[in-house]
CSV table of C-alpha atoms in Angstrom, one decimal:
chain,number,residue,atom,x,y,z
A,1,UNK,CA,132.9,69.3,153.8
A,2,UNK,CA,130.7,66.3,153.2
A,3,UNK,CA,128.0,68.2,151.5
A,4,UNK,CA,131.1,69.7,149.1
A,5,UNK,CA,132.0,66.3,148.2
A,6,UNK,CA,129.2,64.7,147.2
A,7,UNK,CA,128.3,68.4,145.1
A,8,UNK,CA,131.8,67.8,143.8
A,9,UNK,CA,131.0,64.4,142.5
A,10,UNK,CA,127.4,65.6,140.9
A,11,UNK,CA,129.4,68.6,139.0
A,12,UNK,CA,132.4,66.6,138.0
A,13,UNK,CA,129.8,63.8,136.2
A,14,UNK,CA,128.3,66.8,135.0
A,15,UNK,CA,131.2,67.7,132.7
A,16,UNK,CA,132.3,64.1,131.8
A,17,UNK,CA,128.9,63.5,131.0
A,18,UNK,CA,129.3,67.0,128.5
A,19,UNK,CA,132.0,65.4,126.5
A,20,UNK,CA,130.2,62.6,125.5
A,21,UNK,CA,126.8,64.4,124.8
A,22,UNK,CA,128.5,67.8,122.6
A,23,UNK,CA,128.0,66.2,119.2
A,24,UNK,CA,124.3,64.6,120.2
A,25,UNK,CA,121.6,66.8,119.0
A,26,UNK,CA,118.8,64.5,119.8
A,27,UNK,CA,116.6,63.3,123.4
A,28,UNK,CA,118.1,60.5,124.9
A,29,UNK,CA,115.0,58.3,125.6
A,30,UNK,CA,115.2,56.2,128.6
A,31,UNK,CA,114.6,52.5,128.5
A,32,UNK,CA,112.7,51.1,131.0
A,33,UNK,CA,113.3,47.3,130.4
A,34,UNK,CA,117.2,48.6,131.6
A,35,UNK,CA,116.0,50.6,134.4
A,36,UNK,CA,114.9,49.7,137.8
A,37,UNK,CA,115.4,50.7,141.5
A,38,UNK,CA,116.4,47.6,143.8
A,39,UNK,CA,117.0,47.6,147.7
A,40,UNK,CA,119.9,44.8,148.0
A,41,UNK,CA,121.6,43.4,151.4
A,42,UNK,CA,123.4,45.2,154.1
A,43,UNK,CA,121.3,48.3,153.4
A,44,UNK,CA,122.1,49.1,149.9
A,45,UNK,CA,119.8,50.7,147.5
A,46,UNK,CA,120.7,51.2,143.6
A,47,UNK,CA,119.3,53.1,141.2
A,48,UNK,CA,120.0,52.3,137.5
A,49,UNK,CA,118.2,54.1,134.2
A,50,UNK,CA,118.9,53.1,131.0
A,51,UNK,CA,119.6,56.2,128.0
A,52,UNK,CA,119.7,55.5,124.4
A,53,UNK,CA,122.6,57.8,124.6
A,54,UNK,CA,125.0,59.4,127.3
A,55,UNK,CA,124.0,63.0,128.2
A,56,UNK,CA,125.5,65.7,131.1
A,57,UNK,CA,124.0,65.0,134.6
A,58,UNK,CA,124.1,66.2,138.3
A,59,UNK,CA,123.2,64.1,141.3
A,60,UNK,CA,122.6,66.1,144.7
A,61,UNK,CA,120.3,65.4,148.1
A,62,UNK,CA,117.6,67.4,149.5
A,63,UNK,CA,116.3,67.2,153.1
A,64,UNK,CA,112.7,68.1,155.0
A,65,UNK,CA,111.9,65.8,153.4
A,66,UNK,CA,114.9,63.7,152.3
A,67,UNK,CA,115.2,63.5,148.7
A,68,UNK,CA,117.4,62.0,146.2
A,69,UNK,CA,117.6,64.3,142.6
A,70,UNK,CA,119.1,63.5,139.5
A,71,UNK,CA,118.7,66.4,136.8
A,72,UNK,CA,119.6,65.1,133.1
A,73,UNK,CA,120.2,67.1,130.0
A,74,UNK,CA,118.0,66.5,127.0
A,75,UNK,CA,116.8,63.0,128.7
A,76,UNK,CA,113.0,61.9,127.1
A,77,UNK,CA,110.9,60.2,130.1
A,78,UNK,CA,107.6,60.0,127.7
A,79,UNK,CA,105.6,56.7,128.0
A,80,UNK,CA,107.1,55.6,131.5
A,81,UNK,CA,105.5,55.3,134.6
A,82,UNK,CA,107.2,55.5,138.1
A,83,UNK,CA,105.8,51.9,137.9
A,84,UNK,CA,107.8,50.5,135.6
A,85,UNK,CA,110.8,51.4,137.6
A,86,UNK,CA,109.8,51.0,141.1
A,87,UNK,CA,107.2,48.2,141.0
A,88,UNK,CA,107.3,48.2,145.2
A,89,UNK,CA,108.6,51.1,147.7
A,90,UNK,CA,111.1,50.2,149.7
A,91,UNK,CA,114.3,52.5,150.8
A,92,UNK,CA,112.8,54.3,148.2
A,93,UNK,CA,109.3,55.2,148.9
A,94,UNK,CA,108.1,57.2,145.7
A,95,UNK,CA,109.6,58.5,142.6
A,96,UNK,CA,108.6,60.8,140.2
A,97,UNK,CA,110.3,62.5,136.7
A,98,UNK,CA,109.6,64.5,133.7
A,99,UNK,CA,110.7,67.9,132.5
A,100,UNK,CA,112.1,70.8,134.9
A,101,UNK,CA,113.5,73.6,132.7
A,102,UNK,CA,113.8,74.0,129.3
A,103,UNK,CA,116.2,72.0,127.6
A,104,UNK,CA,116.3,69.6,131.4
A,105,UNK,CA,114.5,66.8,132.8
A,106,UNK,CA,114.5,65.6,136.6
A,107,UNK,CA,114.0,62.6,138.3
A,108,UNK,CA,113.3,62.7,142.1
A,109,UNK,CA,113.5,59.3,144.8
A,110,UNK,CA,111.9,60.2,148.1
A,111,UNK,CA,114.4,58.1,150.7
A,112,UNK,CA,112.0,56.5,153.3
A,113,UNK,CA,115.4,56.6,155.2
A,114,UNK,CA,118.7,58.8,155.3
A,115,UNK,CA,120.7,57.3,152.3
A,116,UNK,CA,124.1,58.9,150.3
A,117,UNK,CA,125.7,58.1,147.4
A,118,UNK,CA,128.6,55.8,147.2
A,119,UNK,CA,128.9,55.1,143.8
A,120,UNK,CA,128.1,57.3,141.0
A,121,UNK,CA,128.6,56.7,137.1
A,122,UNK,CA,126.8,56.4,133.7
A,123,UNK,CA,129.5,54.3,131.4
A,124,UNK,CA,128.7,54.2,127.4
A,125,UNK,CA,128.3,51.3,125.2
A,126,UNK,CA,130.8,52.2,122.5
A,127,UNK,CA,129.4,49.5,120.1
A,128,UNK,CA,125.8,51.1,120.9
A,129,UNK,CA,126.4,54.2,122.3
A,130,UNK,CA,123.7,53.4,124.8
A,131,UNK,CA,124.4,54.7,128.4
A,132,UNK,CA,123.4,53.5,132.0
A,133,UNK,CA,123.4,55.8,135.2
A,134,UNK,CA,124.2,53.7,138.1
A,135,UNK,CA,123.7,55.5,141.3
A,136,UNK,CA,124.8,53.5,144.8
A,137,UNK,CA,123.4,54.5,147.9
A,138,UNK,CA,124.0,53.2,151.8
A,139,UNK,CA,122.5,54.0,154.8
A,140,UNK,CA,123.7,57.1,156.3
A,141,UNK,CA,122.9,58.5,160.1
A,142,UNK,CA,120.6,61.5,160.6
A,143,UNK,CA,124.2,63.8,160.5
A,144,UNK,CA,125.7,62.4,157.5
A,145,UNK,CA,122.9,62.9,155.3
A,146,UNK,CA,122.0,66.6,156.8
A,147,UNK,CA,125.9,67.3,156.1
A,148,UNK,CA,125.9,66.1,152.3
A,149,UNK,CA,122.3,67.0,151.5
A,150,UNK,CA,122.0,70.7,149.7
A,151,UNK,CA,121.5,71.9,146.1
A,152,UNK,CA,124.8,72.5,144.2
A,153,UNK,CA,125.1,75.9,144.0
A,154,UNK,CA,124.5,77.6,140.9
A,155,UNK,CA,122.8,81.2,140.3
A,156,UNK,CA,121.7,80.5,136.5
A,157,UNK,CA,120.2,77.6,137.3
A,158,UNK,CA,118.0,79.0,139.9
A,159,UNK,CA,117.5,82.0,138.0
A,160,UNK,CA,115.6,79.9,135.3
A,161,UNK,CA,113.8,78.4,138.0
A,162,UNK,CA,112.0,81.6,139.2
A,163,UNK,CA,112.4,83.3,135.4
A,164,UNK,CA,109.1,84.9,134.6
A,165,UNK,CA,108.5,84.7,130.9
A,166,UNK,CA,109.5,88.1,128.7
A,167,UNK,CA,106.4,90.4,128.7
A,168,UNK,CA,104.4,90.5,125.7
A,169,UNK,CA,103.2,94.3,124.9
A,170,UNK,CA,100.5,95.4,127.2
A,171,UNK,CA,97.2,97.1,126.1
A,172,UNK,CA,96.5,99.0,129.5
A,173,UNK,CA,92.5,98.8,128.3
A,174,UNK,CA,92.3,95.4,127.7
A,175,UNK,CA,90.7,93.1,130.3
A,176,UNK,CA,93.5,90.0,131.0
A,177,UNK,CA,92.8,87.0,132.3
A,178,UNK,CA,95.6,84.7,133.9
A,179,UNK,CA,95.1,80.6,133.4
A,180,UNK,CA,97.5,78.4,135.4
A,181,UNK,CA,96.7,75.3,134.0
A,182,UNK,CA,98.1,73.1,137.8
A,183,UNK,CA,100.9,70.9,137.8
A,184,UNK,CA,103.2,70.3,134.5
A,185,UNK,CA,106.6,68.8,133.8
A,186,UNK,CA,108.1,66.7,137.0
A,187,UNK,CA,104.8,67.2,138.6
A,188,UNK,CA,102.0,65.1,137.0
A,189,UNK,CA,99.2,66.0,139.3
A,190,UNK,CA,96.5,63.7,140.0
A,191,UNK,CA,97.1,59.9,138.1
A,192,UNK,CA,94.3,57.3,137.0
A,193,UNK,CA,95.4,55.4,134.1
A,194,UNK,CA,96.1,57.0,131.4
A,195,UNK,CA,94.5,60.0,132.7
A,196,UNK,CA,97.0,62.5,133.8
A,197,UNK,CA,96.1,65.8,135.5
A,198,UNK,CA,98.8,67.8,134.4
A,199,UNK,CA,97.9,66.9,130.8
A,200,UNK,CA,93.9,67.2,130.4
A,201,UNK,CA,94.1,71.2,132.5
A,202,UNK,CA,96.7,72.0,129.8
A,203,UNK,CA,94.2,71.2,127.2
A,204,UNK,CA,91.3,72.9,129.4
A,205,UNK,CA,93.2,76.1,129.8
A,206,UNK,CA,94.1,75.8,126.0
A,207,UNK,CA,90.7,75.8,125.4
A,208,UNK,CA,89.2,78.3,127.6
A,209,UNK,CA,91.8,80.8,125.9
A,210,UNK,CA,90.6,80.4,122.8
A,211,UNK,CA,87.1,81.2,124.0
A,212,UNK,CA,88.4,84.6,125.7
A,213,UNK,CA,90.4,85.7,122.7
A,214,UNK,CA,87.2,85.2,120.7
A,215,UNK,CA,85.1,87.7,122.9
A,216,UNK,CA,88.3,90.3,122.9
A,217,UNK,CA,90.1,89.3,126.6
A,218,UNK,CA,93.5,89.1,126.2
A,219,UNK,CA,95.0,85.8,128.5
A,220,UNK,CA,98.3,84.7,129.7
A,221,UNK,CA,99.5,80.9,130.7
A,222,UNK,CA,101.4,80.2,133.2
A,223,UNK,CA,102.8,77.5,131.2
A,224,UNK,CA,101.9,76.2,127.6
A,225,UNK,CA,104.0,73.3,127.4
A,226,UNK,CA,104.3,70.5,129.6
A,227,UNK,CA,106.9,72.2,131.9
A,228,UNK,CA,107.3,72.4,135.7
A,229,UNK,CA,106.8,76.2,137.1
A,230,UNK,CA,107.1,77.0,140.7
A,231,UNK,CA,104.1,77.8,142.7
A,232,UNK,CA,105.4,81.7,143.3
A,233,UNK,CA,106.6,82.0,139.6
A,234,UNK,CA,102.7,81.3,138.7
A,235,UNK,CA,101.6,84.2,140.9
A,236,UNK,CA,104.9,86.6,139.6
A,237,UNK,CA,103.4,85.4,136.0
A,238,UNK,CA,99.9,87.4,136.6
A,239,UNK,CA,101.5,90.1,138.0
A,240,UNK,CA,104.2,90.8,135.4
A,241,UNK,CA,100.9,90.4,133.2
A,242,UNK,CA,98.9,92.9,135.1
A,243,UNK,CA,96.5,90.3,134.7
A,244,UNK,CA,92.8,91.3,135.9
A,245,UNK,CA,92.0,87.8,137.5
A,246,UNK,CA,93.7,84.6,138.3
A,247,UNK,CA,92.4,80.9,138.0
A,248,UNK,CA,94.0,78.0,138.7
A,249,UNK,CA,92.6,74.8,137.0
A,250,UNK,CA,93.0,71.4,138.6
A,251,UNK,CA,91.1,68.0,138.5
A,252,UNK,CA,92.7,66.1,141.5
A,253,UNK,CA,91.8,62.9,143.0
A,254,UNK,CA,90.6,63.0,146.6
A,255,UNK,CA,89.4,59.9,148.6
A,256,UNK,CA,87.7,61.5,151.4
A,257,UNK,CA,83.8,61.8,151.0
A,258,UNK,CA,83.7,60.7,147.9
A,259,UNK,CA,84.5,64.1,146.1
A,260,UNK,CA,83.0,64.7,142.9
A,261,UNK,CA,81.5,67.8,141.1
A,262,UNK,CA,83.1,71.2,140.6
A,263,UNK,CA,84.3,73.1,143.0
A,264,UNK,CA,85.4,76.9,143.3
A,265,UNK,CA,87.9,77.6,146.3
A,266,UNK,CA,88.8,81.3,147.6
A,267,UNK,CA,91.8,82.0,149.8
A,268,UNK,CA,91.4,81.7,153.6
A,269,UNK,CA,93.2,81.1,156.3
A,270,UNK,CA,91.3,78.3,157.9
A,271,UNK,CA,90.1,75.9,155.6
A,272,UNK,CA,85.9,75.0,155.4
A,273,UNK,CA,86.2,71.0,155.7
A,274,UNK,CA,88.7,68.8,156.5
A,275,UNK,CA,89.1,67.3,152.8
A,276,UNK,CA,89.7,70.9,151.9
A,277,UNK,CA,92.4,71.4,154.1
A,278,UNK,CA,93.8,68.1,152.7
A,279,UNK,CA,94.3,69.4,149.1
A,280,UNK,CA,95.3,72.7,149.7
A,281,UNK,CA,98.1,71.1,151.9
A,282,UNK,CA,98.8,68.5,148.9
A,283,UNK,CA,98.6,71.4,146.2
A,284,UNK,CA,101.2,73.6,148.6
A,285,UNK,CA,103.3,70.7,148.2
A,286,UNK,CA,104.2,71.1,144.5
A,287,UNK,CA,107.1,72.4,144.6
A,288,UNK,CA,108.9,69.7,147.1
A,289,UNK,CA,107.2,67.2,144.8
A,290,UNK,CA,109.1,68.6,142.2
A,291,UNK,CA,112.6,68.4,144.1
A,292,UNK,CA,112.9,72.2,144.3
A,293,UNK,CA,115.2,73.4,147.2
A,294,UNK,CA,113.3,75.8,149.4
A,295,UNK,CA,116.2,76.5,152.6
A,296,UNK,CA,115.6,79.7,153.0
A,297,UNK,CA,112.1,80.6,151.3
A,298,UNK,CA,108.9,81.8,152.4
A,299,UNK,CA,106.6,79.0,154.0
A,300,UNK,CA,104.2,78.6,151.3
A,301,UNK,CA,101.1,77.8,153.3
A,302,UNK,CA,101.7,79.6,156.8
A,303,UNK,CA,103.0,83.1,155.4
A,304,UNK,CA,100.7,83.7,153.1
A,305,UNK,CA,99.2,87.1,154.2
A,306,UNK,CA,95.8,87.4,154.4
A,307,UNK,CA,95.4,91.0,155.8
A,308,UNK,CA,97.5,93.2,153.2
A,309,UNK,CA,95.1,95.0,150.6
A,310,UNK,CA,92.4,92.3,151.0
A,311,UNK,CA,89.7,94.3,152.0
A,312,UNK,CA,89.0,95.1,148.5
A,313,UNK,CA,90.6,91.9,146.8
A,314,UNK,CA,89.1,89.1,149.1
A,315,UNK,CA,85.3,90.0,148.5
A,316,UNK,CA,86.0,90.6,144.1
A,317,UNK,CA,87.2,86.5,144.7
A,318,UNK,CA,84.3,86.0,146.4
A,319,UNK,CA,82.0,86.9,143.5
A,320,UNK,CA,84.3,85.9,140.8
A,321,UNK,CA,83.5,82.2,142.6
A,322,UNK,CA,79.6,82.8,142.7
A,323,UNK,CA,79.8,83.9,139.3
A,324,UNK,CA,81.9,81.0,137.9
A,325,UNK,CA,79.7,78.6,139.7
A,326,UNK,CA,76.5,79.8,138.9
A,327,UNK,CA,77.3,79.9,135.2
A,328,UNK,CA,78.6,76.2,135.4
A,329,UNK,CA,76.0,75.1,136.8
A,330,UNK,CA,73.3,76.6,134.7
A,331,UNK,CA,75.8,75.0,132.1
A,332,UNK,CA,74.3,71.1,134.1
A,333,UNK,CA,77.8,71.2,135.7
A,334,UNK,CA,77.4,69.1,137.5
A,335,UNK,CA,78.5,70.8,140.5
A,336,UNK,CA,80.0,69.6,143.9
A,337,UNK,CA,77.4,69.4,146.8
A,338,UNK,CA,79.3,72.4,148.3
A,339,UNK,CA,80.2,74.2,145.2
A,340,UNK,CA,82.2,77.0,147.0
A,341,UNK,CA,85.1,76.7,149.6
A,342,UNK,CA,87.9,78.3,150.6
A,343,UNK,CA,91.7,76.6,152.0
A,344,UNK,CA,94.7,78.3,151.6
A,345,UNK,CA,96.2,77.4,148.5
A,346,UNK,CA,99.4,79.4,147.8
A,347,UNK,CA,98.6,80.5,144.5
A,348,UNK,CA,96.2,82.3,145.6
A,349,UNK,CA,97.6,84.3,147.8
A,350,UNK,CA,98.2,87.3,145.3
A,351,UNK,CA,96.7,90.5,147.4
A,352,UNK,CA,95.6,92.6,144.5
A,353,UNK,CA,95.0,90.0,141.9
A,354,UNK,CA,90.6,88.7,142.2
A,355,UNK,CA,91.7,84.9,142.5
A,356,UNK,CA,90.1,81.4,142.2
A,357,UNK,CA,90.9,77.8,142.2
A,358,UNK,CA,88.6,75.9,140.1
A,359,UNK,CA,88.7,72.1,140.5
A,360,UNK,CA,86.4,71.6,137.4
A,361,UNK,CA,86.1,67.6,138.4
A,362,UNK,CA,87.7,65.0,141.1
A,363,UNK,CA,89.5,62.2,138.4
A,364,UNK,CA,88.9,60.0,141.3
A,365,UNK,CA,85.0,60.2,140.2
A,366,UNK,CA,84.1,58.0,137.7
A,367,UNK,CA,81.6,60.5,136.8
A,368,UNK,CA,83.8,63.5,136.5
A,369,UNK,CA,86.7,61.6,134.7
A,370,UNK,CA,84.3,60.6,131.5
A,371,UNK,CA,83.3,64.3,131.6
A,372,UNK,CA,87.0,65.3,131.6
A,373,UNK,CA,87.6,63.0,128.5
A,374,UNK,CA,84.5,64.2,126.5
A,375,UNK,CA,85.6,66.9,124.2
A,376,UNK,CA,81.5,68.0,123.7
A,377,UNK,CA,81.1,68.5,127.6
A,378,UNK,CA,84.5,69.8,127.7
A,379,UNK,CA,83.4,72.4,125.3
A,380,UNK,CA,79.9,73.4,127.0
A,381,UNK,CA,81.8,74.0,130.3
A,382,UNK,CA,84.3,76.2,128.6
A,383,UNK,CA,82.3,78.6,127.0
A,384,UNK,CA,79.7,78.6,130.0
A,385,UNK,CA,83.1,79.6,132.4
A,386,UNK,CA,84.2,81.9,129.3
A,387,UNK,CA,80.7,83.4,129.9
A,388,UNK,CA,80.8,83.6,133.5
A,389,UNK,CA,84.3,85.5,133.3
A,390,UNK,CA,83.0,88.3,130.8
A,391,UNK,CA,79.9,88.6,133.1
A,392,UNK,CA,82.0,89.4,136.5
A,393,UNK,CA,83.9,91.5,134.4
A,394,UNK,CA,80.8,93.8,133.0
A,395,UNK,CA,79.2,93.4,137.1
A,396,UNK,CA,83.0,94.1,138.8
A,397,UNK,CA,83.1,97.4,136.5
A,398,UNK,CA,79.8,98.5,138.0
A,399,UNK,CA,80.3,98.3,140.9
A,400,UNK,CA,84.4,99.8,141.0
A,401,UNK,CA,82.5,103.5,141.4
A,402,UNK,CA,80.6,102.6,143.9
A,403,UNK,CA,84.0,100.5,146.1
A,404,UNK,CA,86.2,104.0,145.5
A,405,UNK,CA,83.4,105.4,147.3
């Protein structure tokens, strides 16, 4: 009943919010000099983000862990910083935003304690037009907030979620290559000022495309926009290619050991190094990060099965890794001290697909972020990973006769 209400409330701002926005056919931009998140006396929390214009909304919580989300339509977040609206955590620990689905953006507050809305609204200026959501929470027991937490239930919306893109006409001979450029959309990846992760692997994988097309590979994205696309839906993106090979391009930031230098990770069970097993269990993450609602889904990390068709797939990763890191070294990388790992990432866990994770640099390193920013060693480790992919392919051909065997 609880968890009705409060869906109630989301939907029925939802519509008001339509009637305003129906004749807008521009972004709302959102002002961060009139938005802020402030923890006030007696345990209330409020949320306020300023909008050039009114626009539809929904509010709704999410638990394990507890989440507050508010999904805007048409709402532009570009040149703001969780910063600028949370300057301190307090009730709320963390925010994040940035597109979700086409045509929909997303904010997401993760509550450092159970909090529910009590007040709701976003009144327009009718001088201005400008529009301010004000969102009131209060502390809430353990029960209360398990009873109004939940997503509202809609079957299009989560359809678009897990939508794989329509399939482009298939060459059966061609060799194809699958790029997930990590992160996108509500989830930025790694952050160190104004260097974004999501951001600079869209550009990699832009790149590196280009370089295939030129030597005859056909390549999908798993996104080519800055767009937020569930860790599964990146997998079901290869396959609904028929793609060849999968590689996953991040440049995270990790603390531990100092990590620096690239790095090529193959699925396993049991991760090689603790600082491994740290950013596979951040990267697994994603799609909480993002606010998705996973009740009911697969575990990413602990079901991913290891032993179904892997006895041919598992070693073909193995070699696409040598070969990548070979040829990117030979390229002056430069290279992590321990160049090959494995964790288990989920995207990987495709168990006919050959599949890699390629942190090309740590934008934690000084080093590897000034790499990352130059476009001339941005374009040497390209065409030497371009390189390295069209030489697996020739050596994985070779030796197919000899595996049917």
């Amino acid at each position: 009943m609880i968890r009705a209400f409060f869906q109630a409330v989301a939907l029925v701002w939802l519509c008001a919010g339509s009637l305003v926005a129906q004749e807008l056919s521009v972004l709302a931009r959102v002002d961060p000099t009139r938005s802020e998140i402030s923890d006030g006396w007696l345990g209330k929390t409020t949320i306020q983000i300023g909008l050039s214009q009114g626009v539809p909304f929904r509010v709704f919580m999410l638990e394990n862990p507890a989440r507050l989300v508010v999904d805007f339509k048409e709402a532009d977040w570009s040149g703001l910083r969780p910063a600028m609206i949370l300057p301190e955590a307090g009730r709320i620990s963390a925010i994040r935003f940035g597109a979700f689905r086409p045509g929909w953006s997303r904010l997401v507050a993760d509550l450092a304690e159970p909090m529910i809305p009590t007040e709701i609204g976003m009144p327009v200026d009718l001088n201005s037009g400008e529009a301010l959501l004000e969102i009131a929470l209060k502390k809430a027991d353990a029960e209360t907030f398990a009873g109004a937490a939940g997503a509202p239930v809609d079957p299009t919306w989560a359809a678009a979620l897990t939508q794989k893109p329509p399939p482009e006409p298939l060459q059966p001979s061609r060799f194809r290559v699958a790029l997930d450029p990590g992160h996108g959309g509500i989830d930025p990846g790694a952050e160190r000022d104004d260097a974004i992760e999501k951001d600079l692997m869209l550009a990699f994988a832009r790149g590196l495309r280009e370089a295939l097309v030129r030597s005859d590979v056909d390549v999908v994205l798993t996104r080519d926009e800055d767009v937020f696309v569930a860790l599964e839906t990146r997998v079901a993106i290869a396959h609904q290619a028929q793609a060849d090979i999968f590689i996953s391009l991040h440049a995270d930031s990790l603390s531990q050991g100092g990590a620096k230098g690239a790095t090529v990770y193959t699925l396993s069970e049991e991760a090689s190094d603790a600082a491994t097993a740290h950013l596979a269990a951040r990267h697994n993450r994603a799609d909480i990060i993002a606010g998705a609602d996973l009740t009911g889904s697969d575990d990413q990390v602990a079901g991913i099965l290891l032993d179904l068709a892997r006895q041919e797939t598992e070693p073909r990763s193995a070699a696409l890794a040598q070969v990548l890191v070979e040829g990117m070294a030979k390229a002056g990388g430069p290279m992590n001290r321990r160049p090959m790992r494995q964790a288990g990432f989920s995207v990987l866990k495709s168990a006919d697909i050959p599949s890699v994770l390629i942190e090309i640099g740590f934008i934690s390193s000084d080093r590897d972020l000034k790499n990352l920013r130059d476009p001339i060693w941005r374009s040497v480790m390209i065409n030497a990973m371009a390189d390295a992919i069209l030489a697996w392919r020739d050596q994985d051909a070779a030796r197919a006769p000899l595996v049917r065997q």
